[in-house]
């Protein structure tokens, strides 16, 4: 039994890696005496909290960095830095570098994005986003090289990571696996099924709730995946029939 998902144009607005899928692996420094400047604050979806580098009893000089560890490999395509939103420009990053790694050890000698190639950041409070070629990785390193006012500090309110065409096979059992995960737009897409017997294609939420059921006959069938009524996010597609096997898909916005 085989299946091929057709990738259609996507809207990247839905493809933000959820913060609960990201952890702080390492951080150069964080202020915990003068204020709550923990690095984990950039992943709390709260712009009122910030990561701030050490300033008590004295400043720690640049560079500063945070390494993010993803729960599973993603095809990372962009990095977004949201500066502090409290009216202060202290620690707002001007020059930076972004590195990607599959193991958290080998980063390569050239960043995928930096201030020299992609433009330095200004002192406004708007979010700053840089995009780069997709790469399947599990670690992202943000290196801050300078501050907008020339001070020694770095700060950030939130960090977001973006991805596209995430490829994560999902194993229904230890002997059968169908295809790989792909991306469907809410306007629909097609699924090509080759099965020796009649079967059904079912779409489940990650919590196990059946969202849609589509019957298919034996042989080669091309079916329309009607997902207009499903919200953006990840789902499990199961093929029942000669085998009970599944794969994971991501549905993106209109």
Tab-separated table of C-alpha atoms in Angstrom:
chain	number	residue	atom	x	y	z
A	1	UNK	CA	0.000	0.000	0.000
A	2	UNK	CA	1.444	3.373	-0.957
A	3	UNK	CA	0.316	6.964	-0.690
A	4	UNK	CA	1.581	10.215	-2.145
A	5	UNK	CA	0.496	13.627	-0.884
A	6	UNK	CA	0.421	16.524	-3.328
A	7	UNK	CA	1.938	19.671	-1.843
A	8	UNK	CA	-0.006	22.809	-2.776
A	9	UNK	CA	0.830	26.508	-2.227
A	10	UNK	CA	0.824	27.314	1.473
A	11	UNK	CA	0.197	30.274	3.713
A	12	UNK	CA	3.100	30.482	6.148
A	13	UNK	CA	0.988	32.366	8.715
A	14	UNK	CA	-0.063	29.027	10.191
A	15	UNK	CA	3.396	27.509	10.136
A	16	UNK	CA	4.778	28.851	13.369
A	17	UNK	CA	6.397	26.154	15.469
A	18	UNK	CA	4.378	26.073	18.715
A	19	UNK	CA	6.350	27.248	21.723
A	20	UNK	CA	5.593	24.027	23.564
A	21	UNK	CA	7.574	22.236	20.834
A	22	UNK	CA	10.661	24.365	21.615
A	23	UNK	CA	12.975	24.286	24.635
A	24	UNK	CA	15.977	26.342	25.712
A	25	UNK	CA	18.998	24.094	25.223
A	26	UNK	CA	21.712	26.505	26.346
A	27	UNK	CA	22.014	30.237	26.974
A	28	UNK	CA	25.142	32.360	27.275
A	29	UNK	CA	23.819	34.338	30.255
A	30	UNK	CA	20.573	35.577	31.784
A	31	UNK	CA	19.797	38.095	34.500
A	32	UNK	CA	18.067	36.476	37.483
A	33	UNK	CA	19.080	38.781	40.359
A	34	UNK	CA	18.076	42.281	39.250
A	35	UNK	CA	14.982	41.006	37.447
A	36	UNK	CA	13.404	37.891	35.978
A	37	UNK	CA	15.383	37.916	32.739
A	38	UNK	CA	15.313	34.166	32.129
A	39	UNK	CA	15.742	32.954	28.557
A	40	UNK	CA	12.577	30.862	28.885
A	41	UNK	CA	10.602	34.122	28.808
A	42	UNK	CA	11.019	34.301	25.026
A	43	UNK	CA	8.904	31.144	24.726
A	44	UNK	CA	6.039	32.047	27.061
A	45	UNK	CA	3.876	33.874	24.459
A	46	UNK	CA	3.873	36.909	26.746
A	47	UNK	CA	5.521	40.073	25.429
A	48	UNK	CA	5.476	41.607	28.928
A	49	UNK	CA	8.270	39.256	30.020
A	50	UNK	CA	11.782	39.364	28.570
A	51	UNK	CA	15.112	37.619	28.343
A	52	UNK	CA	17.803	40.013	29.573
A	53	UNK	CA	21.514	39.349	29.795
A	54	UNK	CA	23.453	39.704	33.027
A	55	UNK	CA	24.053	43.176	34.479
A	56	UNK	CA	24.452	42.435	38.207
A	57	UNK	CA	26.920	42.784	39.738
A	58	UNK	CA	28.384	43.878	36.368
A	59	UNK	CA	27.626	43.655	32.666
A	60	UNK	CA	28.544	40.599	30.616
A	61	UNK	CA	29.953	41.681	27.252
A	62	UNK	CA	28.774	40.648	23.795
A	63	UNK	CA	28.282	38.219	22.109
A	64	UNK	CA	25.250	36.680	23.789
A	65	UNK	CA	23.328	33.651	22.516
A	66	UNK	CA	20.418	31.272	23.013
A	67	UNK	CA	20.279	27.761	21.549
A	68	UNK	CA	16.762	26.427	20.930
A	69	UNK	CA	16.043	22.674	20.817
A	70	UNK	CA	13.002	21.480	18.852
A	71	UNK	CA	11.034	18.462	20.028
A	72	UNK	CA	11.438	16.890	16.577
A	73	UNK	CA	13.195	17.967	13.357
A	74	UNK	CA	11.455	20.729	11.420
A	75	UNK	CA	12.134	22.298	8.046
A	76	UNK	CA	12.973	25.675	9.566
A	77	UNK	CA	12.552	28.609	7.171
A	78	UNK	CA	12.510	31.798	9.247
A	79	UNK	CA	13.386	33.379	12.597
A	80	UNK	CA	11.448	36.205	14.253
A	81	UNK	CA	12.751	38.429	17.038
A	82	UNK	CA	10.273	40.541	19.007
A	83	UNK	CA	12.006	43.250	21.068
A	84	UNK	CA	10.881	44.252	24.530
A	85	UNK	CA	7.542	46.089	24.518
A	86	UNK	CA	7.836	48.179	27.694
A	87	UNK	CA	9.062	51.372	26.011
A	88	UNK	CA	12.725	50.809	26.820
A	89	UNK	CA	15.348	50.129	24.150
A	90	UNK	CA	17.832	48.584	26.598
A	91	UNK	CA	19.191	45.383	25.116
A	92	UNK	CA	17.445	45.686	21.744
A	93	UNK	CA	19.620	43.701	19.360
A	94	UNK	CA	21.151	45.438	16.345
A	95	UNK	CA	23.505	42.904	14.746
A	96	UNK	CA	22.922	39.175	14.931
A	97	UNK	CA	23.597	35.730	13.439
A	98	UNK	CA	21.324	32.694	13.062
A	99	UNK	CA	22.736	29.162	12.837
A	100	UNK	CA	21.031	25.795	12.286
A	101	UNK	CA	22.131	22.323	13.371
A	102	UNK	CA	20.789	18.786	13.310
A	103	UNK	CA	22.644	17.712	16.458
A	104	UNK	CA	23.379	20.892	18.426
A	105	UNK	CA	27.108	20.369	17.953
A	106	UNK	CA	27.924	21.091	14.304
A	107	UNK	CA	26.777	24.571	13.274
A	108	UNK	CA	28.840	25.232	10.181
A	109	UNK	CA	31.039	28.264	9.657
A	110	UNK	CA	28.451	30.433	7.890
A	111	UNK	CA	25.170	31.638	9.476
A	112	UNK	CA	21.938	31.174	7.524
A	113	UNK	CA	21.058	34.796	8.316
A	114	UNK	CA	22.934	37.769	9.756
A	115	UNK	CA	22.913	41.526	9.977
A	116	UNK	CA	25.495	41.936	7.234
A	117	UNK	CA	23.467	40.028	4.640
A	118	UNK	CA	19.899	40.550	5.831
A	119	UNK	CA	20.087	43.979	7.435
A	120	UNK	CA	20.630	45.062	11.011
A	121	UNK	CA	17.671	45.695	13.285
A	122	UNK	CA	16.496	49.129	14.444
A	123	UNK	CA	15.280	50.397	17.816
A	124	UNK	CA	11.549	50.149	17.049
A	125	UNK	CA	9.425	47.671	18.993
A	126	UNK	CA	8.101	45.887	15.887
A	127	UNK	CA	8.964	42.235	15.340
A	128	UNK	CA	11.962	41.539	13.097
A	129	UNK	CA	11.793	38.483	10.817
A	130	UNK	CA	14.494	36.968	8.620
A	131	UNK	CA	13.904	34.105	6.171
A	132	UNK	CA	16.329	31.567	4.733
A	133	UNK	CA	16.433	28.347	2.714
A	134	UNK	CA	14.511	25.507	4.413
A	135	UNK	CA	16.668	23.071	6.314
A	136	UNK	CA	15.567	20.039	8.349
A	137	UNK	CA	17.118	20.670	11.778
A	138	UNK	CA	16.439	20.254	15.477
A	139	UNK	CA	18.557	23.111	16.866
A	140	UNK	CA	18.532	26.857	16.177
A	141	UNK	CA	21.173	29.232	17.563
A	142	UNK	CA	20.498	32.955	17.929
A	143	UNK	CA	23.657	34.998	18.444
A	144	UNK	CA	23.325	38.669	19.420
A	145	UNK	CA	26.403	40.673	18.398
A	146	UNK	CA	25.537	44.268	19.326
A	147	UNK	CA	22.874	46.523	20.852
A	148	UNK	CA	21.139	49.481	19.178
A	149	UNK	CA	22.588	51.913	21.740
A	150	UNK	CA	26.039	50.350	21.922
A	151	UNK	CA	25.518	48.899	25.406
A	152	UNK	CA	26.625	45.466	26.575
A	153	UNK	CA	23.141	44.031	27.098
A	154	UNK	CA	20.820	41.930	24.962
A	155	UNK	CA	17.102	41.439	25.491
A	156	UNK	CA	14.106	39.891	23.742
A	157	UNK	CA	10.392	39.600	24.469
A	158	UNK	CA	9.525	36.683	22.185
A	159	UNK	CA	11.196	34.422	19.633
A	160	UNK	CA	9.234	32.610	16.928
A	161	UNK	CA	10.499	29.962	14.515
A	162	UNK	CA	8.750	29.195	11.224
A	163	UNK	CA	8.726	26.044	9.090
A	164	UNK	CA	7.235	24.646	5.871
A	165	UNK	CA	6.555	21.156	4.521
A	166	UNK	CA	7.414	19.489	7.783
A	167	UNK	CA	8.284	15.850	7.109
A	168	UNK	CA	7.629	13.623	10.107
A	169	UNK	CA	6.606	10.011	9.475
A	170	UNK	CA	4.167	8.702	12.084
A	171	UNK	CA	4.250	4.971	12.798
A	172	UNK	CA	0.908	3.323	13.456
A	173	UNK	CA	2.591	0.022	14.191
A	174	UNK	CA	6.136	-1.331	13.976
A	175	UNK	CA	5.728	-3.122	10.682
A	176	UNK	CA	3.766	-0.727	8.474
A	177	UNK	CA	4.405	2.881	7.522
A	178	UNK	CA	2.689	4.940	4.864
A	179	UNK	CA	4.442	7.756	3.026
A	180	UNK	CA	5.656	10.855	4.826
A	181	UNK	CA	3.932	13.903	6.195
A	182	UNK	CA	3.110	16.824	3.960
A	183	UNK	CA	1.177	20.064	3.794
A	184	UNK	CA	-2.367	20.711	2.606
A	185	UNK	CA	-3.982	24.087	2.091
A	186	UNK	CA	-7.439	24.595	3.611
A	187	UNK	CA	-8.797	24.966	0.066
A	188	UNK	CA	-8.007	21.278	-0.477
A	189	UNK	CA	-5.495	18.933	-2.054
A	190	UNK	CA	-5.255	15.484	-3.572
A	191	UNK	CA	-4.177	12.119	-2.213
A	192	UNK	CA	-3.098	9.301	-4.519
A	193	UNK	CA	-3.819	5.858	-3.075
A	194	UNK	CA	-2.731	2.526	-4.490
A	195	UNK	CA	-4.379	-0.313	-2.586
A	196	UNK	CA	-5.054	-3.980	-3.440
A	197	UNK	CA	-8.416	-3.826	-1.635
A	198	UNK	CA	-11.119	-1.291	-0.884
A	199	UNK	CA	-10.226	0.971	2.004
A	200	UNK	CA	-11.122	4.181	3.785
A	201	UNK	CA	-9.042	7.295	4.345
A	202	UNK	CA	-9.696	8.858	7.719
A	203	UNK	CA	-8.485	12.173	9.138
A	204	UNK	CA	-8.033	12.336	12.905
A	205	UNK	CA	-7.101	15.145	15.269
A	206	UNK	CA	-3.976	14.503	17.314
A	207	UNK	CA	-6.254	13.767	20.281
A	208	UNK	CA	-7.829	10.871	18.345
A	209	UNK	CA	-11.129	12.446	17.247
A	210	UNK	CA	-12.286	11.402	13.761
A	211	UNK	CA	-12.682	14.532	11.615
A	212	UNK	CA	-13.367	13.091	8.143
A	213	UNK	CA	-13.829	9.727	6.386
A	214	UNK	CA	-13.379	9.132	2.641
A	215	UNK	CA	-13.990	5.692	1.038
A	216	UNK	CA	-11.658	4.543	-1.749
A	217	UNK	CA	-11.799	1.505	-4.028
A	218	UNK	CA	-9.110	-1.014	-4.842
A	219	UNK	CA	-6.450	-0.143	-7.384
A	220	UNK	CA	-5.280	3.418	-7.983
A	221	UNK	CA	-7.556	6.124	-6.617
A	222	UNK	CA	-7.062	9.877	-6.667
A	223	UNK	CA	-9.241	11.491	-4.030
A	224	UNK	CA	-9.905	15.098	-3.119
A	225	UNK	CA	-8.951	15.874	0.455
A	226	UNK	CA	-11.697	18.285	1.499
A	227	UNK	CA	-10.356	20.055	4.557
A	228	UNK	CA	-12.060	23.459	4.324
A	229	UNK	CA	-13.815	22.919	7.650
A	230	UNK	CA	-10.671	21.911	9.531
A	231	UNK	CA	-8.584	24.398	11.470
A	232	UNK	CA	-4.913	24.999	10.780
A	233	UNK	CA	-2.662	22.488	12.488
A	234	UNK	CA	-1.436	18.910	12.491
A	235	UNK	CA	-3.624	15.859	11.811
A	236	UNK	CA	-3.211	12.117	11.402
A	237	UNK	CA	-4.343	10.502	8.135
A	238	UNK	CA	-5.084	6.785	8.431
A	239	UNK	CA	-5.590	4.287	5.635
A	240	UNK	CA	-7.740	1.365	6.752
A	241	UNK	CA	-8.150	-1.731	4.617
A	242	UNK	CA	-5.365	-4.190	3.916
A	243	UNK	CA	-3.320	-2.531	6.643
A	244	UNK	CA	-3.906	-0.049	9.424
A	245	UNK	CA	-1.218	2.554	8.822
A	246	UNK	CA	-0.934	6.308	9.071
A	247	UNK	CA	0.968	9.473	8.367
A	248	UNK	CA	0.897	13.028	9.648
A	249	UNK	CA	-0.172	16.081	7.670
A	250	UNK	CA	-0.212	19.812	8.352
A	251	UNK	CA	-3.140	21.949	7.193
A	252	UNK	CA	-2.357	25.593	6.492
A	253	UNK	CA	-4.538	28.688	6.237
A	254	UNK	CA	-6.460	30.184	3.342
